[in-house]
Coordinates of C-alpha atoms in Angstrom, one line a residue:
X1 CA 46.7 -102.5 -93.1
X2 CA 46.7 -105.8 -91.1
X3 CA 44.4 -108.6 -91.7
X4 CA 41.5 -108.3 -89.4
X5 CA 38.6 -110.6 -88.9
X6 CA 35.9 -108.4 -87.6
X7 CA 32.7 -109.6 -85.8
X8 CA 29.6 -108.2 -84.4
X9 CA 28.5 -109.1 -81.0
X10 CA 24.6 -108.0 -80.1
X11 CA 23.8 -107.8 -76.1
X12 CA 21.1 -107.2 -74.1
X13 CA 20.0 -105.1 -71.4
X14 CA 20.6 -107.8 -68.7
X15 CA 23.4 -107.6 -66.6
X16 CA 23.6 -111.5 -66.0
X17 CA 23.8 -111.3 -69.7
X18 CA 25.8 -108.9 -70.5
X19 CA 28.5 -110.6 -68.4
X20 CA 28.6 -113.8 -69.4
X21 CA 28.9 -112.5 -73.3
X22 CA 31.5 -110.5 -72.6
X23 CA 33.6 -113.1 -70.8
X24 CA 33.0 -114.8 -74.1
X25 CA 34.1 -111.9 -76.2
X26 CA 37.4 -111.3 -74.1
X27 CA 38.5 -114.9 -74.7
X28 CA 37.7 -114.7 -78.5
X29 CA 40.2 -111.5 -78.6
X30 CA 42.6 -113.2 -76.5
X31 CA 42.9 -116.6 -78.0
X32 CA 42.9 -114.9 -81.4
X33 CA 45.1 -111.5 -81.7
X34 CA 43.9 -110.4 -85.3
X35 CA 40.2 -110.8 -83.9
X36 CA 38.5 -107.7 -83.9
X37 CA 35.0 -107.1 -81.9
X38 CA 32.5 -104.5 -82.3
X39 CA 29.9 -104.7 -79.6
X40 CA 26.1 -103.6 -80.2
X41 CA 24.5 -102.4 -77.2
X42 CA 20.4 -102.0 -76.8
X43 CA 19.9 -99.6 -73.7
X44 CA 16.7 -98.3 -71.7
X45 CA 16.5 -95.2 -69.5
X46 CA 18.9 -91.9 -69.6
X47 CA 22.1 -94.0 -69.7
X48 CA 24.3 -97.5 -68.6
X49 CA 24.4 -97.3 -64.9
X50 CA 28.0 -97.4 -63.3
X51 CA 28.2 -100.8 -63.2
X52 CA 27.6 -101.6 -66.7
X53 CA 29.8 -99.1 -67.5
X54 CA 32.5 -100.4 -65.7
X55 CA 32.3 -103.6 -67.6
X56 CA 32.7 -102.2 -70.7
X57 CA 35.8 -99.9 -69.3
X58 CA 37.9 -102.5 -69.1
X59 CA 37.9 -104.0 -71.9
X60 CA 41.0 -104.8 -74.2
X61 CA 41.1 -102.3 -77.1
X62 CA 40.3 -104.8 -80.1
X63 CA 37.0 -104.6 -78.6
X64 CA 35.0 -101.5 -79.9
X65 CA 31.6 -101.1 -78.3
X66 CA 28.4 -99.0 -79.5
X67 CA 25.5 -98.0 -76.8
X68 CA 22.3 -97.4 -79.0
X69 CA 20.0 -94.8 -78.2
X70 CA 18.0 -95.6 -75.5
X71 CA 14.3 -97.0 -75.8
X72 CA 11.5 -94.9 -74.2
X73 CA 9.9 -97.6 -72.6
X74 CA 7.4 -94.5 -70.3
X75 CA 4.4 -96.4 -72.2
X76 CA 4.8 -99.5 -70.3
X77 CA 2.8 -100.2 -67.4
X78 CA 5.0 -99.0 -63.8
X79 CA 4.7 -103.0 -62.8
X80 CA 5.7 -104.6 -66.1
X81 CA 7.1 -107.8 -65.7
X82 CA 11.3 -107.2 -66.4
X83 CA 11.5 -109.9 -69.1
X84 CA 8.6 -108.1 -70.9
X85 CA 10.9 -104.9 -70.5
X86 CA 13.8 -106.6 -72.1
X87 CA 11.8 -108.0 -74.8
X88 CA 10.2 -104.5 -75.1
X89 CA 13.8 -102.8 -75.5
X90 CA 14.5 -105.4 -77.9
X91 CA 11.7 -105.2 -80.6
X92 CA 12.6 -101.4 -80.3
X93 CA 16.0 -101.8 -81.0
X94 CA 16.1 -104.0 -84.4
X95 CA 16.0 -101.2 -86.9
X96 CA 18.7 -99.3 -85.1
X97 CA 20.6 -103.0 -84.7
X98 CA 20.4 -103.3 -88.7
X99 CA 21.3 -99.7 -89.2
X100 CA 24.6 -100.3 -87.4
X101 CA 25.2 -103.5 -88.9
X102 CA 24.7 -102.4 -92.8
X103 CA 27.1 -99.9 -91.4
X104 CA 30.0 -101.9 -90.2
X105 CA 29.3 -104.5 -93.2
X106 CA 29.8 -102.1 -95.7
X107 CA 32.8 -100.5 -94.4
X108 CA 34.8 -103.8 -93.1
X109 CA 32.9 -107.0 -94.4
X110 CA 31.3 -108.9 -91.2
X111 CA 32.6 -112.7 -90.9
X112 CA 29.8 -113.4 -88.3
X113 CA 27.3 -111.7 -85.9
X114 CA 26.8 -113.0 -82.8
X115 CA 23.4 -112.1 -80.8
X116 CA 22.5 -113.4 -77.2
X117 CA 20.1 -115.8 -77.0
X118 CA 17.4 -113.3 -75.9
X119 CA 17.6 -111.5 -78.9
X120 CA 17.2 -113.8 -81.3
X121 CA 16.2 -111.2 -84.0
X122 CA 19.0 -110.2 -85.0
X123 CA 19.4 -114.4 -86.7
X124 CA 17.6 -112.8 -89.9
X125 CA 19.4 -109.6 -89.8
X126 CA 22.6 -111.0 -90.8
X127 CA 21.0 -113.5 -92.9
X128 CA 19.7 -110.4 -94.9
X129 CA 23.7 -109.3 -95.4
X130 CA 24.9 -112.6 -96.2
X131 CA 26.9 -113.2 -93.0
X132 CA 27.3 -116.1 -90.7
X133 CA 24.6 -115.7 -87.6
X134 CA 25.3 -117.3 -84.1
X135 CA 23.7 -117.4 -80.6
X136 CA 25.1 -117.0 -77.3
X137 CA 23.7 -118.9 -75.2
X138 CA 25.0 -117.8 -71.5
X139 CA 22.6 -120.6 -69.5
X140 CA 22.3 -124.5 -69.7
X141 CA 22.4 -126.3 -73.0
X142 CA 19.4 -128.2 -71.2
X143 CA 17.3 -125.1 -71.6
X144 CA 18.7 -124.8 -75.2
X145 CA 17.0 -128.3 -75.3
X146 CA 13.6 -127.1 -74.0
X147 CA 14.1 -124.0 -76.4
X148 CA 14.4 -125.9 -79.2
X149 CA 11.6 -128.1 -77.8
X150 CA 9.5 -126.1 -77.0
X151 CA 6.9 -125.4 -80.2
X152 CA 6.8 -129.3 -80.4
X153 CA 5.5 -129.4 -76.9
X154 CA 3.4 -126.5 -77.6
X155 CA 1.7 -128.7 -80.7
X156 CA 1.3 -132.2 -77.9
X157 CA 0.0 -131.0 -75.1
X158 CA -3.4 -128.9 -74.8
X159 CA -3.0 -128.6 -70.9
X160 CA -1.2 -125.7 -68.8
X161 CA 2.4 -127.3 -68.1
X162 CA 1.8 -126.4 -64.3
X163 CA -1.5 -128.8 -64.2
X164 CA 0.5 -132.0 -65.2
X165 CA 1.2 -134.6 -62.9
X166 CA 4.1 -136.2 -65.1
X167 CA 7.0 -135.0 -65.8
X168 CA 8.4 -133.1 -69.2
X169 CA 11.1 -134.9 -71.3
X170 CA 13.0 -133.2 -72.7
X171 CA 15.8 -134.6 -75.5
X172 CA 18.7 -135.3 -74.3
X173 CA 17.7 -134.3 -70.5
X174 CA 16.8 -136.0 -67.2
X175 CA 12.7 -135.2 -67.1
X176 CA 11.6 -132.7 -64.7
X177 CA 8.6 -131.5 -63.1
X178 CA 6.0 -128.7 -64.9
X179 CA 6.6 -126.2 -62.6
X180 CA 10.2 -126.0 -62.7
X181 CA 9.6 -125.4 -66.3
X182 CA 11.3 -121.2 -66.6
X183 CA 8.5 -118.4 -65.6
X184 CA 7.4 -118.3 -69.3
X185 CA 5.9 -121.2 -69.6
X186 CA 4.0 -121.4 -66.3
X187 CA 0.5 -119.2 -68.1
X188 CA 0.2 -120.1 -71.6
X189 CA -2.2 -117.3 -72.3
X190 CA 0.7 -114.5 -71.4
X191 CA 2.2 -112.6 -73.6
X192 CA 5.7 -113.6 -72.3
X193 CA 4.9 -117.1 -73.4
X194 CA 3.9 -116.2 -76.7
X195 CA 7.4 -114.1 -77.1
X196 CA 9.0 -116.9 -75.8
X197 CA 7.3 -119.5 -78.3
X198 CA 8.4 -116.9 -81.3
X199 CA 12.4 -116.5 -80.1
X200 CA 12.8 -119.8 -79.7
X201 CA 11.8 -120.5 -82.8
X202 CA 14.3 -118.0 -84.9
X203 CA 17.3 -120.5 -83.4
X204 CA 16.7 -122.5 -86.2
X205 CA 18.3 -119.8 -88.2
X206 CA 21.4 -119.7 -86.9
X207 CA 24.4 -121.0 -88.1
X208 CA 25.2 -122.2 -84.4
X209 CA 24.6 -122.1 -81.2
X210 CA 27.5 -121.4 -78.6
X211 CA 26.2 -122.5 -75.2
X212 CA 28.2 -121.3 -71.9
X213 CA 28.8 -124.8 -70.9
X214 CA 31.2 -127.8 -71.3
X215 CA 31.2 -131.6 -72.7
X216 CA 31.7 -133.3 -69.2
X217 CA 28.6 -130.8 -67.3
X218 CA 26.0 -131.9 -69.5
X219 CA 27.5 -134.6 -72.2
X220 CA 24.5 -136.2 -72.6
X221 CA 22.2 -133.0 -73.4
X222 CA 25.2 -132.0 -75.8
X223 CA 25.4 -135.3 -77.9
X224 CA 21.9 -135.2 -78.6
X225 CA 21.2 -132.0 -79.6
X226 CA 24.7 -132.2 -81.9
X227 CA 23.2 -135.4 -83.4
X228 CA 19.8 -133.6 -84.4
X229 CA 21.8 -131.4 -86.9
X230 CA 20.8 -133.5 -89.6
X231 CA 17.0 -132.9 -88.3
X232 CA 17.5 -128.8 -88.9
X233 CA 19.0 -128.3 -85.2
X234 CA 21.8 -125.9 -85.8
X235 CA 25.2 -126.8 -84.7
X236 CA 26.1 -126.8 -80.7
X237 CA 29.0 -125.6 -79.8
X238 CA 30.2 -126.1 -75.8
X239 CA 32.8 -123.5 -75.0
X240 CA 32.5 -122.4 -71.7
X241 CA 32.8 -121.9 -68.7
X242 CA 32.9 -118.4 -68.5
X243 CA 33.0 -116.6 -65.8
X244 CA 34.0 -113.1 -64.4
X245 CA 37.5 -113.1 -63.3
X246 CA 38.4 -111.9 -59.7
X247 CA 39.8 -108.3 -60.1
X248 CA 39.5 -107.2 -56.6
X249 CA 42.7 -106.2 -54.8
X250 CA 42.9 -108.8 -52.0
X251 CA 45.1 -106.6 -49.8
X252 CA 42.3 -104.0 -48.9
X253 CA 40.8 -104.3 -45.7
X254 CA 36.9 -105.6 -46.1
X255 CA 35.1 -106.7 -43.0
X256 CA 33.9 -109.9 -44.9
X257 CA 38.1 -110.7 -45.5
X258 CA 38.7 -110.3 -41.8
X259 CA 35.7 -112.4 -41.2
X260 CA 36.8 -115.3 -43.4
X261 CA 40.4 -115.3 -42.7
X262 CA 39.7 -116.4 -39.1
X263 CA 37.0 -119.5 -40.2
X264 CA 38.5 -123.1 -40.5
X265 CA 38.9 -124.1 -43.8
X266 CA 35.5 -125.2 -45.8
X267 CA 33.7 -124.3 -43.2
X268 CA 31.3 -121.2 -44.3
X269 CA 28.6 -121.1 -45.7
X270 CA 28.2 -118.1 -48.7
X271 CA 24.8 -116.7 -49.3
X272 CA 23.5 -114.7 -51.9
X273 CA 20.8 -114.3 -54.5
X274 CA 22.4 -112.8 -57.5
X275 CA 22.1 -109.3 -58.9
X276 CA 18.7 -109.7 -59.1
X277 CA 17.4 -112.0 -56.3
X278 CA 14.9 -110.6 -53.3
X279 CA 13.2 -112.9 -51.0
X280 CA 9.9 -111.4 -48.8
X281 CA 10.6 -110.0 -45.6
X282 CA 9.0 -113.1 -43.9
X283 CA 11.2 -115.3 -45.8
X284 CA 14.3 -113.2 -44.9
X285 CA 13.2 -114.1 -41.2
X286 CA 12.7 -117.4 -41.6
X287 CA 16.5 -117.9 -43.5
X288 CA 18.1 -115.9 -40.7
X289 CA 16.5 -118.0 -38.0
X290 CA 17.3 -121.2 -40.3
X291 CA 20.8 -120.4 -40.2
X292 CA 21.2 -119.2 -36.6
X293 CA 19.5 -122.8 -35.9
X294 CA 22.2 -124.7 -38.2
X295 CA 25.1 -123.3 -36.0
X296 CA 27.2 -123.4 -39.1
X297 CA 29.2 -120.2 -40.0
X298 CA 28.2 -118.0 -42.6
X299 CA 28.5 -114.9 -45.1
X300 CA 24.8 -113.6 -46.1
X301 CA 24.5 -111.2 -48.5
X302 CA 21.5 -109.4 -48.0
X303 CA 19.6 -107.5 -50.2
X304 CA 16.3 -105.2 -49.4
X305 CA 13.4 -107.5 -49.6
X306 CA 11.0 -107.6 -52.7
X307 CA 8.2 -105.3 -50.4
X308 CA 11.0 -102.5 -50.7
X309 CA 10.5 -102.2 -54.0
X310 CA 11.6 -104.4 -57.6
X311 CA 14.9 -104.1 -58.2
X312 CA 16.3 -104.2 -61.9
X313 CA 19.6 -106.2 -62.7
X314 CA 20.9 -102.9 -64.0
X315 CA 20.2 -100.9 -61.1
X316 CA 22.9 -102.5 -58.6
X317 CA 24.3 -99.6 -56.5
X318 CA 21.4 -97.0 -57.1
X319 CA 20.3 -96.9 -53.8
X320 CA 22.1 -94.7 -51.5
X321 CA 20.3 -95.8 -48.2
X322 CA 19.9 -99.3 -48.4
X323 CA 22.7 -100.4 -46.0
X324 CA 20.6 -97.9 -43.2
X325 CA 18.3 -99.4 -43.3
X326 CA 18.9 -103.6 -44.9
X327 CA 19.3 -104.8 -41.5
X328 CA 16.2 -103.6 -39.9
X329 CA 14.4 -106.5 -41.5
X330 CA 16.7 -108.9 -39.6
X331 CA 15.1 -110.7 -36.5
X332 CA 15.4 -108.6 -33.3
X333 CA 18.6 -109.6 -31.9
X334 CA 19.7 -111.9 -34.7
X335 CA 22.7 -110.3 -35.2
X336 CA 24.1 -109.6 -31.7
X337 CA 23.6 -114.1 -31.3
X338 CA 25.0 -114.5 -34.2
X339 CA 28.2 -112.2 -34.0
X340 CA 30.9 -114.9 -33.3
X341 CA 29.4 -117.7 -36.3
X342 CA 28.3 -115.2 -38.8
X343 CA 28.3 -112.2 -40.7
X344 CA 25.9 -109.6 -42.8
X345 CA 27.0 -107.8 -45.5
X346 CA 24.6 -105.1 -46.8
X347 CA 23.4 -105.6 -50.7
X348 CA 26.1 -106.7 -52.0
X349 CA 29.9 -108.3 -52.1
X350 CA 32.3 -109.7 -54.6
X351 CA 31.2 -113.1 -55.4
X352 CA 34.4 -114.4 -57.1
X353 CA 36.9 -113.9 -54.5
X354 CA 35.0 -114.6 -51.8
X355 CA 33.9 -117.9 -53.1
X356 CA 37.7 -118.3 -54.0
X357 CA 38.4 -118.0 -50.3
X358 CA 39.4 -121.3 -48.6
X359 CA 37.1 -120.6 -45.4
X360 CA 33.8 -120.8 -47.8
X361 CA 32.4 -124.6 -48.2
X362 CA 29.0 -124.4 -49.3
X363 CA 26.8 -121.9 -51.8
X364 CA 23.2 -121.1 -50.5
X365 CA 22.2 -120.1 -54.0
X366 CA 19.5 -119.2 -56.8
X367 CA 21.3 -121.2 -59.4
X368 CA 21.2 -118.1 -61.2
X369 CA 24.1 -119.8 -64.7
X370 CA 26.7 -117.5 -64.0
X371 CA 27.0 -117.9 -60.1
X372 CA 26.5 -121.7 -60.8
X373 CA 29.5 -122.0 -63.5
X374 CA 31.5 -119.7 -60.3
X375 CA 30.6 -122.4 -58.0
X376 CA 31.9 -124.9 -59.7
X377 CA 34.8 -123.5 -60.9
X378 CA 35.4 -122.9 -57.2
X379 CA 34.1 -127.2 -56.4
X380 CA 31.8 -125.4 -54.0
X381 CA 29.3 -127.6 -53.3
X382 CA 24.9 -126.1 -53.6
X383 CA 22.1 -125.4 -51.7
X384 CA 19.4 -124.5 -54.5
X385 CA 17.0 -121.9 -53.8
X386 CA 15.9 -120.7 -57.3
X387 CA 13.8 -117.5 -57.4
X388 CA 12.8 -116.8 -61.1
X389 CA 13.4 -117.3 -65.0
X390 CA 15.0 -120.8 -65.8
X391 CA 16.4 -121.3 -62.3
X392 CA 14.2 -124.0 -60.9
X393 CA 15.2 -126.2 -64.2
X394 CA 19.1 -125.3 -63.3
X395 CA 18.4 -126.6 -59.6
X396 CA 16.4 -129.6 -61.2
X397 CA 19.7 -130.2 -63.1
X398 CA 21.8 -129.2 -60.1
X399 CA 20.0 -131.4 -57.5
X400 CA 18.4 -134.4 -59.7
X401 CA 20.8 -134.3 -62.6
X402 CA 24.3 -134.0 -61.4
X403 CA 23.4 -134.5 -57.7
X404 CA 25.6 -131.5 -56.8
X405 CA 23.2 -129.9 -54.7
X406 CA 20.3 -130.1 -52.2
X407 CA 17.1 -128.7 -52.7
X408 CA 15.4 -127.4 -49.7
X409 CA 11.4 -128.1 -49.4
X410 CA 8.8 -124.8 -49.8
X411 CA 5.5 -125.4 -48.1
X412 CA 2.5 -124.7 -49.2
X413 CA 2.5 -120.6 -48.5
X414 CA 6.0 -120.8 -51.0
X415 CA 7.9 -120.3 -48.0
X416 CA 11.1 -122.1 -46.9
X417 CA 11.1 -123.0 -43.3
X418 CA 13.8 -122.5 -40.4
X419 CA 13.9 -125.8 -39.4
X420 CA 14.1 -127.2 -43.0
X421 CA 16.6 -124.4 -44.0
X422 CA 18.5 -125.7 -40.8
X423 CA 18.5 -129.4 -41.8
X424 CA 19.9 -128.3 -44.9
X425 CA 22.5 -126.7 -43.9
X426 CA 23.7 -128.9 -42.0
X427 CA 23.5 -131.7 -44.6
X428 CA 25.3 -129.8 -46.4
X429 CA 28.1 -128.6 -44.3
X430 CA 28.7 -131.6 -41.9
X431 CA 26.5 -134.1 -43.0
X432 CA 26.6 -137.5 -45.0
X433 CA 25.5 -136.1 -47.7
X434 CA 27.4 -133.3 -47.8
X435 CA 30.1 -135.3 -48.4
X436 CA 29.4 -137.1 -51.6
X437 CA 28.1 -134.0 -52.9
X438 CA 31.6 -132.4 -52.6
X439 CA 33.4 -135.0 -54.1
X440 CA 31.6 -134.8 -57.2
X441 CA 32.0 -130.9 -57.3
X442 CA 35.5 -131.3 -56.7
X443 CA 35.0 -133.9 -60.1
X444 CA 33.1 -131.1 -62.0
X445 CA 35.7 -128.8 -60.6
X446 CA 38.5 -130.4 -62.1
X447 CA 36.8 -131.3 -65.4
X448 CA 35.9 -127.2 -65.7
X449 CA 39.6 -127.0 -65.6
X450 CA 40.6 -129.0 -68.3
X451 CA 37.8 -128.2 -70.8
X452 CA 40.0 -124.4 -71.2
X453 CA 43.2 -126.0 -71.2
X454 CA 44.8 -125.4 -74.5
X455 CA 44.0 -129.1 -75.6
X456 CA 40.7 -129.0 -73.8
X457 CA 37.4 -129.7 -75.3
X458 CA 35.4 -126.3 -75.1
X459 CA 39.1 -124.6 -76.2
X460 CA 39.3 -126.7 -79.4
X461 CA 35.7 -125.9 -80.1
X462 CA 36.1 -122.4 -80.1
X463 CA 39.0 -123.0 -82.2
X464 CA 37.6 -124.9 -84.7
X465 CA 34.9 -121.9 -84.8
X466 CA 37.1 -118.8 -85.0
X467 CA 39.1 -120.2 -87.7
X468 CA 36.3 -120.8 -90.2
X469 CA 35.5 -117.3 -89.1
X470 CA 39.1 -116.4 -89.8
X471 CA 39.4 -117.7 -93.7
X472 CA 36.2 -115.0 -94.3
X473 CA 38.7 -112.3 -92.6
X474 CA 39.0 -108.6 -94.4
X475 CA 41.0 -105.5 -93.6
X476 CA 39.2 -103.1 -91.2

C-alpha cells in the first residue's frame, strides 16, 4: 500500500471557521499528494445546514471527513450568547473527539492533529497519544499575541479593560484602545471571559501555531512572537492567506453582474457584513441615507436587521422569506433615488467574484479575517465597521496599524451617522486619502501574492512543516 502521512484536522461549528481551515487543508493535500486528511467535525442541532454541507462536498478525495453526533444544546438559555454556544458544543464534544482519535491512531498512526484555535482541547488530546499537536489559527497573529498575553494582563491589571484610559500593549503590536479589545474581554466577571482566559492558555501545549496570515502583513507581530520560543511560546508559523476561491460560473445572468459591468472601473463601493453581521434597523437607515448622501455607486448586501431575530453563522439560507420582506426596512423611497448609482441585493451575494470584479473600489466592511485577507488579495482598499468578536482589534490594525482603511466615528447612542458615513465614503472613493490608502493595498496586494508563490515565504513555511510531518508518515 502507498506511503501515506495521515493527519487529523478538528473544526468547529463556525462557519467563518470552518472556511478558513478548510482552505488550509485543501492546500496541504495539494501541495503534498501522499497527504492524507481526516476531518473531525463537532455539530449542534438535527444536522450541517446546506451550506456547510456544500463545503465539505467539494472536497478532493484524500480528505475524509467525520460529522460527530450532534450536541443537545435544549438546556441552554433561548438568548445564549453564540460564542458560549460554540464553547458549549465544544466541552461536549471532547470525549467523542478522543474516541475518534484513539480510533484513527490505532489503525493508521497520526503524524499530527491539528485543532482550530477555538478548540484548544484537543492540544492534550494528542499529547495523551504521543502525536504532534497544532493550532490553526484562521484570524490575526496580533490576536495570537493578545492570546498568548492575555493571563499576563490578567495577573497586572485589577481594572475592567473597558475603564482604562491608556492603551493595551501588546508584544509585538501597535497598542490599542480597551475597548477594541474582542467581546470577551470587555466583562471580566463573564463566563466567556473566564473560557477565554482557560483556551488561551492550552496554546502553550502545542507544538505550533499556524496563523492565517503572512510575513510582510504583520512582520513585526510575527518576529516577536517567533523570538519568545525560547520563553515557552510555541513555534509560529505564517502560511496564509487563505481564502475561498471563486467557484461561481461568471456567465450566469445575476442582476448584481449586470449592475457592475456598466460601473467605471474602481468606482463601487461593496458592502456587506459577513455571514454573521446585522446592524439595527435605525442603523440600516442611517447607512442607506449615508450612502445616498456620498453619491458614490454601490453594491449593499443587506441582511435582516438584528430586531428580526439573531442569526447564527450556520444558518445562512434558512429563511425562506427574507428577500419579501429585507427591503421594507429601507428608507421610503430610497431605492427608487438611488436606482441609477446603486443597487440592493437581498441577504446575501458571492463575496469573491464580486470583489474580483474591476467596477468594485472600496469594501465597507466588518473586518471580519476572512473577508479582510479577500480584500486584500483583491488590493481593495477598507471602510471598517466592526460589529463583534476580535473585529474592532482587526480594524485597529486595519486603520492604525497598516493604514489601509478608515474608520468611521460612532456617537455616543453606538450609532454611525449619515453625514459621517457620507464623508467616509467619499474619502475613500475620491478623496485624498483614498488615494494613499490604495496604494498601499495594492503593496499588500502584491506582497499576498508572492508569499504563495512556490518560493514564497508562507509556501516555504508550510513546507518546512509537512515534511517533518512526512518523515513520521505510515501506511493507511
Amino acid at each position: 500500500m502507498e506511503n501515506k502521512t495521515h493527519i487529523a484536522i478538528v473544526t468547529v461549528p463556525v462557519y467563518s471557521h470552518l472556511r478558513s481551515i478548510l482552505e488550509f487543508t485543501k492546500k496541504l493535500v495539494h501541495q503534498n499528494q501522499n497527504i492524507h486528511v481526516t476531518c473531525i467535525n463537532p455539530t449542534f442541532g438535527s444536522s450541517p445546514c446546506n451550506n456547510v454541507n456544500s463545503l465539505f462536498e467539494t472536497l478532493p478525495s484524500n480528505i475524509s471527513y467525520i460529522f460527530l453526533p450532534p450536541i443537545n444544546l435544549q438546556d441552554l438559555p433561548k438568548d445564549i450568547h453564540p460564542a458560549l454556544k460554540v464553547q458549549a458544543t465544544i466541552f461536549s464534544s471532547v470525549p467523542s473527539i478522543q474516541d475518534v482519535l484513539n480510533t484513527l491512531h490505532s489503525s493508521s498512526k497520526l503524524a499530527a492533529v491539528v485543532a482550530d484555535g477555538l478548540i484548544t482541547q484537543v492540544l492534550p488530546l494528542a499529547k495523551k497519544l504521543n502525536i504532534l499537536a497544532y493550532s490553526y489559527f484562521p484570524s490575526t497573529t496580533m490576536l495570537l499575541s493578545l492570546c498568548l498575553h492575555s493571563t499576563y494582563l490578567d495577573k497586572t491589571i485589577s481594572s475592567e479593560y473597558k475603564d482604562l484610559l491608556d492603551k493595551i500593549e501588546i508584544p509585538g503590536c501597535i497598542p490599542i484602545n480597551a475597548t477594541d479589545l474582542p467581546d470577551p474581554m470587555q466583562d471580566r466577571s463573564s463566563e466567556a471571559y473566564k473560557v477565554f482566559l482557560e483556551g488561551n492558555d492550552i496554546f502553550y501545549l502545542a507544538d505550533g501555531i499556524m496563523v492565517n496570515s503572512f510575513l510582510a502583513l504583520e512582520e513585526n507581530t510575527i518576529r516577536t512572537l517567533q523570538q519568545k520560543e525560547c520563553e515557552g511560546v510555541p513555534s509560529i508559523y505564517p502560511i496564509g492567506p487563505f481564502v475561498q476561491n471563486d467557484s461561481c460560473n461568471k456567465k450566469r445572468d445575476f442582476e448584481y453582474l449586470k449592475f457592475l459591468d456598466k460601473q467605471e472601473k474602481k468606482s463601487t463601493l461593496y458592502v456587506s457584513f459577513g455571514s454573521g453581521g446585522t446592524l439595527s434597523n435605525e442603523q440600516i437607515i442611517e447607512l442607506a441615507l449615508g450612502l445616498e448622501l456620498s453619491g458614490q455607486n454601490f453594491l449593499w448586501v443587506l441582511r435582516p436587521p438584528n430586531e428580526f431575530g439573531v442569526i447564527d453563522d450556520l444558518d445562512i439560507g434558512e429563511y425562506d422569506d427574507v428577500n419579501d420582506v429585507l427591503l421594507k426596512f429601507l428608507p421610503n423611497g430610497f431605492l427608487e433615488r438611488t436606482k441609477e448609482k446603486g443597487l440592493v441585493v437581498p441577504y446575501w451575494a458571492p463575496q469573491v467574484e464580486i470583489l474580483g470584479h474591476s467596477s468594485i473600489g472600496g469594501f465597507l466592511c466588518h473586518c471580519g479575517w476572512n473577508s479582510t485577507l479577500e480584500s486584500i488579495v483583491h488590493g481593495i482598499p477598507l471602510i471598517a465597521w466592526p460589529l463583534f468578536a476580535e473585529q474592532k482589534m482587526n480594524a485597529a490594525l486595519l486603520s492604525d496599524g497598516l493604514r489601509v482603511a478608515i474608520r468611521p466615528k460612532v456617537n455616543e447612542k453606538g450609532i454611525i451617522e449619515r453625514k459621517e458615513i457620507c464623508e467616509v465614503v467619499k474619502n475613500l472613493m475620491v478623496g485624498e486619502e483614498g488615494k494613499g490608502i490604495r496604494e498601499r493595498m495594492e503593496k499588500l496586494k502584491g506582497d499576498a501574492i508572492d508569499a504563495l508563490k512556490e518560493n514564497g515565504s508562507s509556501t516555504k513555511t508550510l513546507i518546512q512543516l509537512t515534511l517533518k510531518w512526512k518523515s513520521l508518515g505510515l501506511n493507511i
